Amino acid sequence: MPDAAEPENVPARDAAARAAAEEESAFSHAPVDPDSTAAYGDHPDQVIDFYAPCGAEAAGPASAPLVVVLHGGAWRAPYDRRHISPFASFLARRGFAVASVEYRRGAAVQGPGEAPGAPGEAETGSGSAPGGTGPIAGRWPETFDDVAAALDALPALLKEVLPQADPRRTVITGHSAGGHLALWAAARHVLPGGSPWRTDRPAPLRGVVALAPIADLAVADKLEVCGGAVRQLLSGTGSGGEFAERRPFADPALLLPTGIATTLVQGRADEDVPQAVAESYADAAAKAGEVVGLTLLEDVGHFPLIDPAADACAVVAEEIAQLAW
């Protein structure tokens, strides 16, 4: 008599199918060209795309709230701002002025006969083995240099290319690795003394809306989020002491309180950046005496937060509006 077949793990199969469908939907939208692009440095990646606001809210100069968008992709080179351009356009159609920031990411190092994966693969860790053949996550210190420089240059650039934007009503948002950078950018005034990125006062922000953010680097590292991307971000391909040495300068969970209104939006079904990462950041904020909003969405994974076709994306826009308007 043949052995009985192993029972099928239906919940796991269904979860994987849902996640795949969500990712396919998010990346099914064609990139949306910006209304203008401006450089904040000499490197080709040091640019910001600007999307002008639509609708009656954008009738006059400096009339529209500004949303600064930082894209995800595990800080890896193949994943640039184009994949989040439909989300940026979605926000512009809802009356926001939008600045989508590009920044230097990890070197795309492949072995013989290999090529970078399709968008979304970096989020699940494809081709990212330390010392191996895939793209490395992040560049130290260039990734952080660029985000700081972009935010510092933004007020002057807005006057030139997006006069509809009201810089007094700025909200910064970011998805996944971009959520980490958004939280970090809002915390530069509490960086350790001597940091080249430290500012002497809080950024003039209405708030931060971080989407499935890699918000606590220690927890994300333990969970091996995005195929070990966190350790690569701080250590490259090395496994020495860089992670511990650099973490106080890079981990939003250690840069609290900020005094800036902050909301995290997280799908409960997110398997790329699990809910535990956002919860750990919110707990750290509470211990530092700061209340951080945590909006948890049932039956939502990683990508619907930036998918204009998903209900979760409308929730994100509303969270931004609550801070901006």
PDB file of C-alpha atoms in Angstrom:
ATOM      1  CA  MET A   1       0.000   0.000   0.000  1.00  0.00           C
ATOM      2  CA  PRO A   2       1.541   3.379  -1.014  1.00  0.00           C
ATOM      3  CA  ASP A   3       2.463   5.874   1.676  1.00  0.00           C
ATOM      4  CA  ALA A   4      -0.061   8.570   2.330  1.00  0.00           C
ATOM      5  CA  ALA A   5       0.846  11.874   0.729  1.00  0.00           C
ATOM      6  CA  GLU A   6       2.042  14.673   2.946  1.00  0.00           C
ATOM      7  CA  PRO A   7      -0.855  16.994   3.836  1.00  0.00           C
ATOM      8  CA  GLU A   8      -0.813  20.088   1.688  1.00  0.00           C
ATOM      9  CA  ASN A   9      -0.113  23.354   3.478  1.00  0.00           C
ATOM     10  CA  VAL A  10      -3.070  25.204   2.048  1.00  0.00           C
ATOM     11  CA  PRO A  11      -2.689  28.429   4.093  1.00  0.00           C
ATOM     12  CA  ALA A  12       0.945  28.804   3.010  1.00  0.00           C
ATOM     13  CA  ARG A  13       0.032  28.097  -0.606  1.00  0.00           C
ATOM     14  CA  ASP A  14      -2.785  30.631  -0.511  1.00  0.00           C
ATOM     15  CA  ALA A  15      -0.553  33.254   1.125  1.00  0.00           C
ATOM     16  CA  ALA A  16       2.121  32.778  -1.522  1.00  0.00           C
ATOM     17  CA  ALA A  17      -0.447  33.025  -4.297  1.00  0.00           C
ATOM     18  CA  ARG A  18      -1.901  36.209  -2.820  1.00  0.00           C
ATOM     19  CA  ALA A  19       1.534  37.789  -2.437  1.00  0.00           C
ATOM     20  CA  ALA A  20       2.432  36.926  -6.018  1.00  0.00           C
ATOM     21  CA  ALA A  21      -0.819  38.413  -7.312  1.00  0.00           C
ATOM     22  CA  GLU A  22      -0.280  41.593  -5.280  1.00  0.00           C
ATOM     23  CA  GLU A  23       3.230  42.007  -6.621  1.00  0.00           C
ATOM     24  CA  GLU A  24       2.107  41.366 -10.200  1.00  0.00           C
ATOM     25  CA  SER A  25      -0.612  44.003  -9.856  1.00  0.00           C
ATOM     26  CA  ALA A  26       1.743  46.601  -8.380  1.00  0.00           C
ATOM     27  CA  PHE A  27       4.264  46.146 -11.194  1.00  0.00           C
ATOM     28  CA  SER A  28       1.681  45.936 -13.972  1.00  0.00           C
ATOM     29  CA  HIS A  29       1.412  49.720 -14.249  1.00  0.00           C
ATOM     30  CA  ALA A  30       3.525  51.467 -16.842  1.00  0.00           C
ATOM     31  CA  PRO A  31       6.027  53.988 -15.442  1.00  0.00           C
ATOM     32  CA  VAL A  32       4.661  57.520 -15.410  1.00  0.00           C
ATOM     33  CA  ASP A  33       6.951  60.259 -16.682  1.00  0.00           C
ATOM     34  CA  PRO A  34       7.324  63.220 -14.312  1.00  0.00           C
ATOM     35  CA  ASP A  35       6.451  66.759 -15.243  1.00  0.00           C
ATOM     36  CA  SER A  36      10.042  67.755 -14.599  1.00  0.00           C
ATOM     37  CA  THR A  37      13.298  66.409 -13.199  1.00  0.00           C
ATOM     38  CA  ALA A  38      16.037  68.327 -11.407  1.00  0.00           C
ATOM     39  CA  ALA A  39      19.482  67.333 -10.175  1.00  0.00           C
ATOM     40  CA  TYR A  40      20.675  67.807  -6.610  1.00  0.00           C
ATOM     41  CA  GLY A  41      24.210  66.574  -7.362  1.00  0.00           C
ATOM     42  CA  ASP A  42      26.533  65.473 -10.126  1.00  0.00           C
ATOM     43  CA  HIS A  43      25.918  61.714 -10.026  1.00  0.00           C
ATOM     44  CA  PRO A  44      23.268  60.398 -12.465  1.00  0.00           C
ATOM     45  CA  ASP A  45      21.265  59.013  -9.536  1.00  0.00           C
ATOM     46  CA  GLN A  46      21.200  62.359  -7.725  1.00  0.00           C
ATOM     47  CA  VAL A  47      17.927  63.572  -9.220  1.00  0.00           C
ATOM     48  CA  ILE A  48      14.375  64.283  -8.122  1.00  0.00           C
ATOM     49  CA  ASP A  49      11.274  63.757 -10.276  1.00  0.00           C
ATOM     50  CA  PHE A  50       8.495  66.273  -9.785  1.00  0.00           C
ATOM     51  CA  TYR A  51       4.784  65.680 -10.377  1.00  0.00           C
ATOM     52  CA  ALA A  52       2.511  68.697 -10.475  1.00  0.00           C
ATOM     53  CA  PRO A  53      -0.739  68.492  -8.519  1.00  0.00           C
ATOM     54  CA  CYS A  54      -4.041  68.083 -10.286  1.00  0.00           C
ATOM     55  CA  GLY A  55      -7.448  69.421  -9.344  1.00  0.00           C
ATOM     56  CA  ALA A  56      -8.914  72.525  -7.806  1.00  0.00           C
ATOM     57  CA  GLU A  57      -6.608  72.285  -4.793  1.00  0.00           C
ATOM     58  CA  ALA A  58      -3.652  73.163  -7.022  1.00  0.00           C
ATOM     59  CA  ALA A  59      -5.120  76.376  -8.427  1.00  0.00           C
ATOM     60  CA  GLY A  60      -2.471  78.815  -7.223  1.00  0.00           C
ATOM     61  CA  PRO A  61       1.201  79.124  -6.307  1.00  0.00           C
ATOM     62  CA  ALA A  62       2.283  77.283  -3.160  1.00  0.00           C
ATOM     63  CA  SER A  63      -1.250  75.940  -2.765  1.00  0.00           C
ATOM     64  CA  ALA A  64      -0.677  72.195  -2.674  1.00  0.00           C
ATOM     65  CA  PRO A  65       0.826  70.080   0.096  1.00  0.00           C
ATOM     66  CA  LEU A  66       4.118  68.471  -0.853  1.00  0.00           C
ATOM     67  CA  VAL A  67       4.720  64.736  -0.590  1.00  0.00           C
ATOM     68  CA  VAL A  68       8.350  63.607  -0.748  1.00  0.00           C
ATOM     69  CA  VAL A  69       8.506  59.986  -1.954  1.00  0.00           C
ATOM     70  CA  LEU A  70      11.401  57.600  -1.299  1.00  0.00           C
ATOM     71  CA  HIS A  71      11.177  54.353  -3.245  1.00  0.00           C
ATOM     72  CA  GLY A  72      11.986  50.878  -1.960  1.00  0.00           C
ATOM     73  CA  GLY A  73      13.740  47.940  -3.547  1.00  0.00           C
ATOM     74  CA  ALA A  74      15.951  46.849  -0.646  1.00  0.00           C
ATOM     75  CA  TRP A  75      18.440  49.676  -1.387  1.00  0.00           C
ATOM     76  CA  ARG A  76      19.583  47.608  -4.413  1.00  0.00           C
ATOM     77  CA  ALA A  77      20.708  49.058  -7.744  1.00  0.00           C
ATOM     78  CA  PRO A  78      18.251  47.411 -10.179  1.00  0.00           C
ATOM     79  CA  TYR A  79      15.260  48.966  -8.425  1.00  0.00           C
ATOM     80  CA  ASP A  80      14.915  52.663  -9.076  1.00  0.00           C
ATOM     81  CA  ARG A  81      12.219  55.316  -8.744  1.00  0.00           C
ATOM     82  CA  ARG A  82      10.434  54.237 -11.945  1.00  0.00           C
ATOM     83  CA  HIS A  83       8.607  51.414 -10.173  1.00  0.00           C
ATOM     84  CA  ILE A  84       7.009  53.858  -7.745  1.00  0.00           C
ATOM     85  CA  SER A  85       6.143  56.464 -10.394  1.00  0.00           C
ATOM     86  CA  PRO A  86       2.529  55.223 -10.742  1.00  0.00           C
ATOM     87  CA  PHE A  87       2.130  55.803  -6.989  1.00  0.00           C
ATOM     88  CA  ALA A  88       3.645  59.283  -7.313  1.00  0.00           C
ATOM     89  CA  SER A  89       1.240  60.066 -10.150  1.00  0.00           C
ATOM     90  CA  PHE A  90      -1.648  58.696  -8.082  1.00  0.00           C
ATOM     91  CA  LEU A  91      -0.816  61.172  -5.310  1.00  0.00           C
ATOM     92  CA  ALA A  92      -0.559  64.047  -7.801  1.00  0.00           C
ATOM     93  CA  ARG A  93      -4.020  63.212  -9.140  1.00  0.00           C
ATOM     94  CA  ARG A  94      -5.323  63.580  -5.606  1.00  0.00           C
ATOM     95  CA  GLY A  95      -4.046  67.146  -5.403  1.00  0.00           C
ATOM     96  CA  PHE A  96      -0.585  66.689  -3.898  1.00  0.00           C
ATOM     97  CA  ALA A  97       2.619  68.101  -5.289  1.00  0.00           C
ATOM     98  CA  VAL A  98       5.080  65.221  -5.396  1.00  0.00           C
ATOM     99  CA  ALA A  99       8.867  65.011  -5.300  1.00  0.00           C
ATOM    100  CA  SER A 100      10.172  61.484  -5.968  1.00  0.00           C
ATOM    101  CA  VAL A 101      13.796  61.176  -4.887  1.00  0.00           C
ATOM    102  CA  GLU A 102      16.404  58.964  -6.525  1.00  0.00           C
ATOM    103  CA  TYR A 103      19.524  58.003  -4.598  1.00  0.00           C
ATOM    104  CA  ARG A 104      22.571  55.787  -5.008  1.00  0.00           C
ATOM    105  CA  ARG A 105      21.929  52.150  -4.242  1.00  0.00           C
ATOM    106  CA  GLY A 106      24.055  49.040  -3.916  1.00  0.00           C
ATOM    107  CA  ALA A 107      26.337  48.024  -6.746  1.00  0.00           C
ATOM    108  CA  ALA A 108      24.745  45.601  -9.198  1.00  0.00           C
ATOM    109  CA  VAL A 109      27.430  42.923  -9.143  1.00  0.00           C
ATOM    110  CA  GLN A 110      26.547  39.775 -11.066  1.00  0.00           C
ATOM    111  CA  GLY A 111      28.453  36.619 -11.765  1.00  0.00           C
ATOM    112  CA  PRO A 112      29.084  35.154 -15.233  1.00  0.00           C
ATOM    113  CA  GLY A 113      25.900  34.819 -17.234  1.00  0.00           C
ATOM    114  CA  GLU A 114      23.701  36.430 -14.570  1.00  0.00           C
ATOM    115  CA  ALA A 115      21.467  39.449 -14.799  1.00  0.00           C
ATOM    116  CA  PRO A 116      19.443  41.458 -12.296  1.00  0.00           C
ATOM    117  CA  GLY A 117      16.002  40.098 -11.551  1.00  0.00           C
ATOM    118  CA  ALA A 118      12.677  41.622 -12.373  1.00  0.00           C
ATOM    119  CA  PRO A 119      11.278  44.391 -10.186  1.00  0.00           C
ATOM    120  CA  GLY A 120      10.217  43.016  -6.871  1.00  0.00           C
ATOM    121  CA  GLU A 121      12.793  40.240  -6.701  1.00  0.00           C
ATOM    122  CA  ALA A 122      15.111  42.312  -4.525  1.00  0.00           C
ATOM    123  CA  GLU A 123      12.332  42.624  -1.997  1.00  0.00           C
ATOM    124  CA  THR A 124      12.273  38.873  -1.586  1.00  0.00           C
ATOM    125  CA  GLY A 125      16.025  38.502  -1.533  1.00  0.00           C
ATOM    126  CA  SER A 126      16.779  37.196  -5.009  1.00  0.00           C
ATOM    127  CA  GLY A 127      20.431  37.431  -6.025  1.00  0.00           C
ATOM    128  CA  SER A 128      21.683  39.039  -2.847  1.00  0.00           C
ATOM    129  CA  ALA A 129      24.130  36.619  -1.272  1.00  0.00           C
ATOM    130  CA  PRO A 130      26.958  38.445   0.564  1.00  0.00           C
ATOM    131  CA  GLY A 131      30.168  38.015  -1.368  1.00  0.00           C
ATOM    132  CA  GLY A 132      28.148  36.316  -4.073  1.00  0.00           C
ATOM    133  CA  THR A 133      26.775  37.363  -7.385  1.00  0.00           C
ATOM    134  CA  GLY A 134      23.721  39.499  -6.832  1.00  0.00           C
ATOM    135  CA  PRO A 135      23.221  43.225  -6.274  1.00  0.00           C
ATOM    136  CA  ILE A 136      24.326  44.410  -2.850  1.00  0.00           C
ATOM    137  CA  ALA A 137      21.952  46.460  -0.714  1.00  0.00           C
ATOM    138  CA  GLY A 138      22.931  50.070  -0.287  1.00  0.00           C
ATOM    139  CA  ARG A 139      26.152  52.038  -0.447  1.00  0.00           C
ATOM    140  CA  TRP A 140      27.803  53.366   2.679  1.00  0.00           C
ATOM    141  CA  PRO A 141      27.834  56.291   3.063  1.00  0.00           C
ATOM    142  CA  GLU A 142      26.514  57.363  -0.339  1.00  0.00           C
ATOM    143  CA  THR A 143      22.920  56.206   0.131  1.00  0.00           C
ATOM    144  CA  PHE A 144      22.608  58.366   3.239  1.00  0.00           C
ATOM    145  CA  ASP A 145      24.618  61.211   1.703  1.00  0.00           C
ATOM    146  CA  ASP A 146      22.128  61.388  -1.131  1.00  0.00           C
ATOM    147  CA  VAL A 147      18.950  61.353   0.923  1.00  0.00           C
ATOM    148  CA  ALA A 148      20.322  64.105   3.154  1.00  0.00           C
ATOM    149  CA  ALA A 149      21.493  66.161   0.164  1.00  0.00           C
ATOM    150  CA  ALA A 150      18.175  65.752  -1.659  1.00  0.00           C
ATOM    151  CA  LEU A 151      16.165  66.973   1.311  1.00  0.00           C
ATOM    152  CA  ASP A 152      18.530  69.894   1.839  1.00  0.00           C
ATOM    153  CA  ALA A 153      18.334  70.927  -1.824  1.00  0.00           C
ATOM    154  CA  LEU A 154      14.583  70.502  -2.146  1.00  0.00           C
ATOM    155  CA  PRO A 155      13.359  73.965  -1.001  1.00  0.00           C
ATOM    156  CA  ALA A 156      15.402  75.768  -3.648  1.00  0.00           C
ATOM    157  CA  LEU A 157      14.462  73.283  -6.359  1.00  0.00           C
ATOM    158  CA  LEU A 158      10.770  73.656  -5.585  1.00  0.00           C
ATOM    159  CA  LYS A 159      10.898  77.382  -6.276  1.00  0.00           C
ATOM    160  CA  GLU A 160      12.334  76.665  -9.700  1.00  0.00           C
ATOM    161  CA  VAL A 161      10.367  73.666 -10.925  1.00  0.00           C
ATOM    162  CA  LEU A 162       7.262  73.174  -8.761  1.00  0.00           C
ATOM    163  CA  PRO A 163       5.952  76.513  -7.479  1.00  0.00           C
ATOM    164  CA  GLN A 164       2.553  74.937  -6.773  1.00  0.00           C
ATOM    165  CA  ALA A 165       4.078  73.096  -3.813  1.00  0.00           C
ATOM    166  CA  ASP A 166       3.694  74.520  -0.324  1.00  0.00           C
ATOM    167  CA  PRO A 167       6.867  73.505   1.555  1.00  0.00           C
ATOM    168  CA  ARG A 168       5.199  74.441   4.852  1.00  0.00           C
ATOM    169  CA  ARG A 169       2.931  71.407   4.381  1.00  0.00           C
ATOM    170  CA  THR A 170       5.457  68.703   3.603  1.00  0.00           C
ATOM    171  CA  VAL A 171       4.951  65.026   4.366  1.00  0.00           C
ATOM    172  CA  ILE A 172       7.653  62.484   3.622  1.00  0.00           C
ATOM    173  CA  THR A 173       6.677  58.950   2.707  1.00  0.00           C
ATOM    174  CA  GLY A 174       8.558  55.872   1.611  1.00  0.00           C
ATOM    175  CA  HIS A 175       7.946  52.205   0.948  1.00  0.00           C
ATOM    176  CA  SER A 176       9.950  49.350   2.464  1.00  0.00           C
ATOM    177  CA  ALA A 177      13.622  50.401   2.262  1.00  0.00           C
ATOM    178  CA  GLY A 178      12.303  53.837   1.325  1.00  0.00           C
ATOM    179  CA  GLY A 179      10.223  53.787   4.501  1.00  0.00           C
ATOM    180  CA  HIS A 180      13.443  53.308   6.450  1.00  0.00           C
ATOM    181  CA  LEU A 181      14.984  56.283   4.651  1.00  0.00           C
ATOM    182  CA  ALA A 182      11.903  58.433   5.276  1.00  0.00           C
ATOM    183  CA  LEU A 183      12.052  57.756   9.021  1.00  0.00           C
ATOM    184  CA  TRP A 184      15.801  58.358   9.007  1.00  0.00           C
ATOM    185  CA  ALA A 185      15.470  61.647   7.090  1.00  0.00           C
ATOM    186  CA  ALA A 186      12.997  62.920   9.687  1.00  0.00           C
ATOM    187  CA  ALA A 187      15.398  62.038  12.506  1.00  0.00           C
ATOM    188  CA  ARG A 188      18.593  63.755  11.375  1.00  0.00           C
ATOM    189  CA  HIS A 189      18.402  66.259  14.227  1.00  0.00           C
ATOM    190  CA  VAL A 190      18.777  63.424  16.757  1.00  0.00           C
ATOM    191  CA  LEU A 191      21.697  61.708  15.030  1.00  0.00           C
ATOM    192  CA  PRO A 192      24.795  61.252  17.199  1.00  0.00           C
ATOM    193  CA  GLY A 193      27.062  64.267  17.471  1.00  0.00           C
ATOM    194  CA  GLY A 194      29.703  64.331  14.792  1.00  0.00           C
ATOM    195  CA  SER A 195      27.483  62.707  12.175  1.00  0.00           C
ATOM    196  CA  PRO A 196      27.898  64.478   8.825  1.00  0.00           C
ATOM    197  CA  TRP A 197      24.143  64.184   8.289  1.00  0.00           C
ATOM    198  CA  ARG A 198      23.067  65.736  11.587  1.00  0.00           C
ATOM    199  CA  THR A 199      21.034  68.944  11.463  1.00  0.00           C
ATOM    200  CA  ASP A 200      20.745  71.498  14.239  1.00  0.00           C
ATOM    201  CA  ARG A 201      16.955  71.500  14.210  1.00  0.00           C
ATOM    202  CA  PRO A 202      14.066  69.224  13.161  1.00  0.00           C
ATOM    203  CA  ALA A 203      13.158  69.129   9.499  1.00  0.00           C
ATOM    204  CA  PRO A 204      10.175  71.360   8.652  1.00  0.00           C
ATOM    205  CA  LEU A 205       7.793  68.460   8.132  1.00  0.00           C
ATOM    206  CA  ARG A 206       4.108  68.046   8.859  1.00  0.00           C
ATOM    207  CA  GLY A 207       4.839  64.373   9.323  1.00  0.00           C
ATOM    208  CA  VAL A 208       6.067  61.017   8.086  1.00  0.00           C
ATOM    209  CA  VAL A 209       3.966  58.189   6.637  1.00  0.00           C
ATOM    210  CA  ALA A 210       6.192  55.113   6.387  1.00  0.00           C
ATOM    211  CA  LEU A 211       4.818  52.202   4.341  1.00  0.00           C
ATOM    212  CA  ALA A 212       5.871  48.704   5.419  1.00  0.00           C
ATOM    213  CA  PRO A 213       9.103  50.325   6.551  1.00  0.00           C
ATOM    214  CA  ILE A 214      12.321  48.565   7.490  1.00  0.00           C
ATOM    215  CA  ALA A 215      12.047  50.630  10.630  1.00  0.00           C
ATOM    216  CA  ASP A 216      14.092  48.632  13.128  1.00  0.00           C
ATOM    217  CA  LEU A 217      17.342  47.404  11.620  1.00  0.00           C
ATOM    218  CA  ALA A 218      18.173  44.977  14.415  1.00  0.00           C
ATOM    219  CA  VAL A 219      14.824  43.180  14.197  1.00  0.00           C
ATOM    220  CA  ALA A 220      14.908  43.212  10.402  1.00  0.00           C
ATOM    221  CA  ASP A 221      18.408  41.763  10.480  1.00  0.00           C
ATOM    222  CA  LYS A 222      17.339  38.923  12.770  1.00  0.00           C
ATOM    223  CA  LEU A 223      14.434  38.167  10.437  1.00  0.00           C
ATOM    224  CA  GLU A 224      16.767  38.340   7.401  1.00  0.00           C
ATOM    225  CA  VAL A 225      14.418  40.777   5.729  1.00  0.00           C
ATOM    226  CA  CYS A 226      14.968  41.078   1.976  1.00  0.00           C
ATOM    227  CA  GLY A 227      17.649  38.430   1.907  1.00  0.00           C
ATOM    228  CA  GLY A 228      20.007  40.011   4.429  1.00  0.00           C
ATOM    229  CA  ALA A 229      19.704  43.492   2.946  1.00  0.00           C
ATOM    230  CA  VAL A 230      20.008  45.286   6.277  1.00  0.00           C
ATOM    231  CA  ARG A 231      23.419  43.837   7.074  1.00  0.00           C
ATOM    232  CA  GLN A 232      24.563  44.590   3.541  1.00  0.00           C
ATOM    233  CA  LEU A 233      23.367  48.182   3.850  1.00  0.00           C
ATOM    234  CA  LEU A 234      25.653  48.786   6.807  1.00  0.00           C
ATOM    235  CA  SER A 235      28.433  46.323   6.071  1.00  0.00           C
ATOM    236  CA  GLY A 236      28.515  45.690   2.319  1.00  0.00           C
ATOM    237  CA  THR A 237      29.656  42.138   1.781  1.00  0.00           C
ATOM    238  CA  GLY A 238      31.544  42.103   5.062  1.00  0.00           C
ATOM    239  CA  SER A 239      30.450  40.499   8.287  1.00  0.00           C
ATOM    240  CA  GLY A 240      32.713  42.392  10.675  1.00  0.00           C
ATOM    241  CA  GLY A 241      31.930  45.091  13.181  1.00  0.00           C
ATOM    242  CA  GLU A 242      30.543  47.657  10.745  1.00  0.00           C
ATOM    243  CA  PHE A 243      26.943  46.731  11.507  1.00  0.00           C
ATOM    244  CA  ALA A 244      27.186  47.547  15.219  1.00  0.00           C
ATOM    245  CA  GLU A 245      29.382  50.610  14.634  1.00  0.00           C
ATOM    246  CA  ARG A 246      27.156  52.161  11.992  1.00  0.00           C
ATOM    247  CA  ARG A 247      23.747  51.239  13.341  1.00  0.00           C
ATOM    248  CA  PRO A 248      23.497  54.270  15.720  1.00  0.00           C
ATOM    249  CA  PHE A 249      23.848  56.493  12.634  1.00  0.00           C
ATOM    250  CA  ALA A 250      21.339  54.612  10.475  1.00  0.00           C
ATOM    251  CA  ASP A 251      18.666  52.845  12.534  1.00  0.00           C
ATOM    252  CA  PRO A 252      15.424  54.835  12.994  1.00  0.00           C
ATOM    253  CA  ALA A 253      14.579  52.744  16.071  1.00  0.00           C
ATOM    254  CA  LEU A 254      17.587  54.293  17.809  1.00  0.00           C
ATOM    255  CA  LEU A 255      16.789  57.849  16.678  1.00  0.00           C
ATOM    256  CA  LEU A 256      13.866  58.632  18.950  1.00  0.00           C
ATOM    257  CA  PRO A 257      12.000  60.714  19.898  1.00  0.00           C
ATOM    258  CA  THR A 258      11.871  62.928  16.821  1.00  0.00           C
ATOM    259  CA  GLY A 259       9.026  65.238  17.794  1.00  0.00           C
ATOM    260  CA  ILE A 260       7.596  64.815  14.280  1.00  0.00           C
ATOM    261  CA  ALA A 261       4.187  63.239  13.720  1.00  0.00           C
ATOM    262  CA  THR A 262       4.742  59.729  12.395  1.00  0.00           C
ATOM    263  CA  THR A 263       2.410  57.044  11.095  1.00  0.00           C
ATOM    264  CA  LEU A 264       3.347  53.558   9.938  1.00  0.00           C
ATOM    265  CA  VAL A 265       1.071  51.731   7.496  1.00  0.00           C
ATOM    266  CA  GLN A 266       1.585  47.982   7.494  1.00  0.00           C
ATOM    267  CA  GLY A 267      -0.126  45.019   5.916  1.00  0.00           C
ATOM    268  CA  ARG A 268      -0.720  42.212   8.390  1.00  0.00           C
ATOM    269  CA  ALA A 269      -0.052  39.664   5.643  1.00  0.00           C
ATOM    270  CA  ASP A 270       3.277  41.207   4.618  1.00  0.00           C
ATOM    271  CA  GLU A 271       5.875  38.453   4.316  1.00  0.00           C
ATOM    272  CA  ASP A 272       8.609  40.666   2.841  1.00  0.00           C
ATOM    273  CA  VAL A 273       8.817  43.104   5.751  1.00  0.00           C
ATOM    274  CA  PRO A 274       6.837  41.447   8.552  1.00  0.00           C
ATOM    275  CA  GLN A 275       4.574  43.331  10.913  1.00  0.00           C
ATOM    276  CA  ALA A 276       7.009  42.680  13.775  1.00  0.00           C
ATOM    277  CA  VAL A 277       9.441  45.216  12.322  1.00  0.00           C
ATOM    278  CA  ALA A 278       6.936  48.076  12.436  1.00  0.00           C
ATOM    279  CA  GLU A 279       5.696  47.031  15.861  1.00  0.00           C
ATOM    280  CA  SER A 280       9.227  47.070  17.236  1.00  0.00           C
ATOM    281  CA  TYR A 281       9.719  50.645  16.029  1.00  0.00           C
ATOM    282  CA  ALA A 282       6.408  51.741  17.538  1.00  0.00           C
ATOM    283  CA  ASP A 283       7.394  50.098  20.835  1.00  0.00           C
ATOM    284  CA  ALA A 284      10.764  51.856  20.796  1.00  0.00           C
ATOM    285  CA  ALA A 285       9.022  55.174  20.186  1.00  0.00           C
ATOM    286  CA  ALA A 286       6.662  54.569  23.104  1.00  0.00           C
ATOM    287  CA  LYS A 287       9.607  53.813  25.398  1.00  0.00           C
ATOM    288  CA  ALA A 288      11.147  57.111  24.260  1.00  0.00           C
ATOM    289  CA  GLY A 289       7.940  58.948  25.170  1.00  0.00           C
ATOM    290  CA  GLU A 290       6.600  59.394  21.655  1.00  0.00           C
ATOM    291  CA  VAL A 291       3.331  58.141  20.210  1.00  0.00           C
ATOM    292  CA  VAL A 292       3.637  56.686  16.716  1.00  0.00           C
ATOM    293  CA  GLY A 293       0.543  55.738  14.758  1.00  0.00           C
ATOM    294  CA  LEU A 294       0.401  52.172  13.458  1.00  0.00           C
ATOM    295  CA  THR A 295      -2.275  51.429  10.871  1.00  0.00           C
ATOM    296  CA  LEU A 296      -2.550  47.669  10.296  1.00  0.00           C
ATOM    297  CA  LEU A 297      -4.401  46.473   7.205  1.00  0.00           C
ATOM    298  CA  GLU A 298      -5.991  43.025   7.232  1.00  0.00           C
ATOM    299  CA  ASP A 299      -5.262  40.619   4.372  1.00  0.00           C
ATOM    300  CA  VAL A 300      -2.790  43.046   2.817  1.00  0.00           C
ATOM    301  CA  GLY A 301       0.767  42.173   1.880  1.00  0.00           C
ATOM    302  CA  HIS A 302       3.788  44.242   0.905  1.00  0.00           C
ATOM    303  CA  PHE A 303       2.953  45.817  -2.439  1.00  0.00           C
ATOM    304  CA  PRO A 304      -0.690  47.027  -2.325  1.00  0.00           C
ATOM    305  CA  LEU A 305       0.440  50.062  -0.320  1.00  0.00           C
ATOM    306  CA  ILE A 306       1.965  51.543  -3.503  1.00  0.00           C
ATOM    307  CA  ASP A 307      -0.442  49.991  -6.035  1.00  0.00           C
ATOM    308  CA  PRO A 308      -2.933  52.585  -7.349  1.00  0.00           C
ATOM    309  CA  ALA A 309      -5.323  49.747  -8.178  1.00  0.00           C
ATOM    310  CA  ALA A 310      -5.478  48.549  -4.563  1.00  0.00           C
ATOM    311  CA  ASP A 311      -7.735  49.809  -1.801  1.00  0.00           C
ATOM    312  CA  ALA A 312      -4.717  49.964   0.505  1.00  0.00           C
ATOM    313  CA  CYS A 313      -3.230  52.723  -1.636  1.00  0.00           C
ATOM    314  CA  ALA A 314      -6.270  54.916  -0.977  1.00  0.00           C
ATOM    315  CA  VAL A 315      -5.755  54.328   2.752  1.00  0.00           C
ATOM    316  CA  VAL A 316      -2.171  55.531   2.364  1.00  0.00           C
ATOM    317  CA  ALA A 317      -3.312  58.691   0.573  1.00  0.00           C
ATOM    318  CA  GLU A 318      -5.765  59.400   3.372  1.00  0.00           C
ATOM    319  CA  GLU A 319      -3.074  58.956   6.023  1.00  0.00           C
ATOM    320  CA  ILE A 320      -0.908  61.450   4.153  1.00  0.00           C
ATOM    321  CA  ALA A 321      -3.812  63.872   3.776  1.00  0.00           C
ATOM    322  CA  GLN A 322      -4.533  63.800   7.495  1.00  0.00           C
ATOM    323  CA  LEU A 323      -1.060  65.165   8.155  1.00  0.00           C
ATOM    324  CA  ALA A 324      -0.725  67.445   5.147  1.00  0.00           C
ATOM    325  CA  TRP A 325      -3.971  69.347   4.736  1.00  0.00           C
TER     326      TRP A 325
END
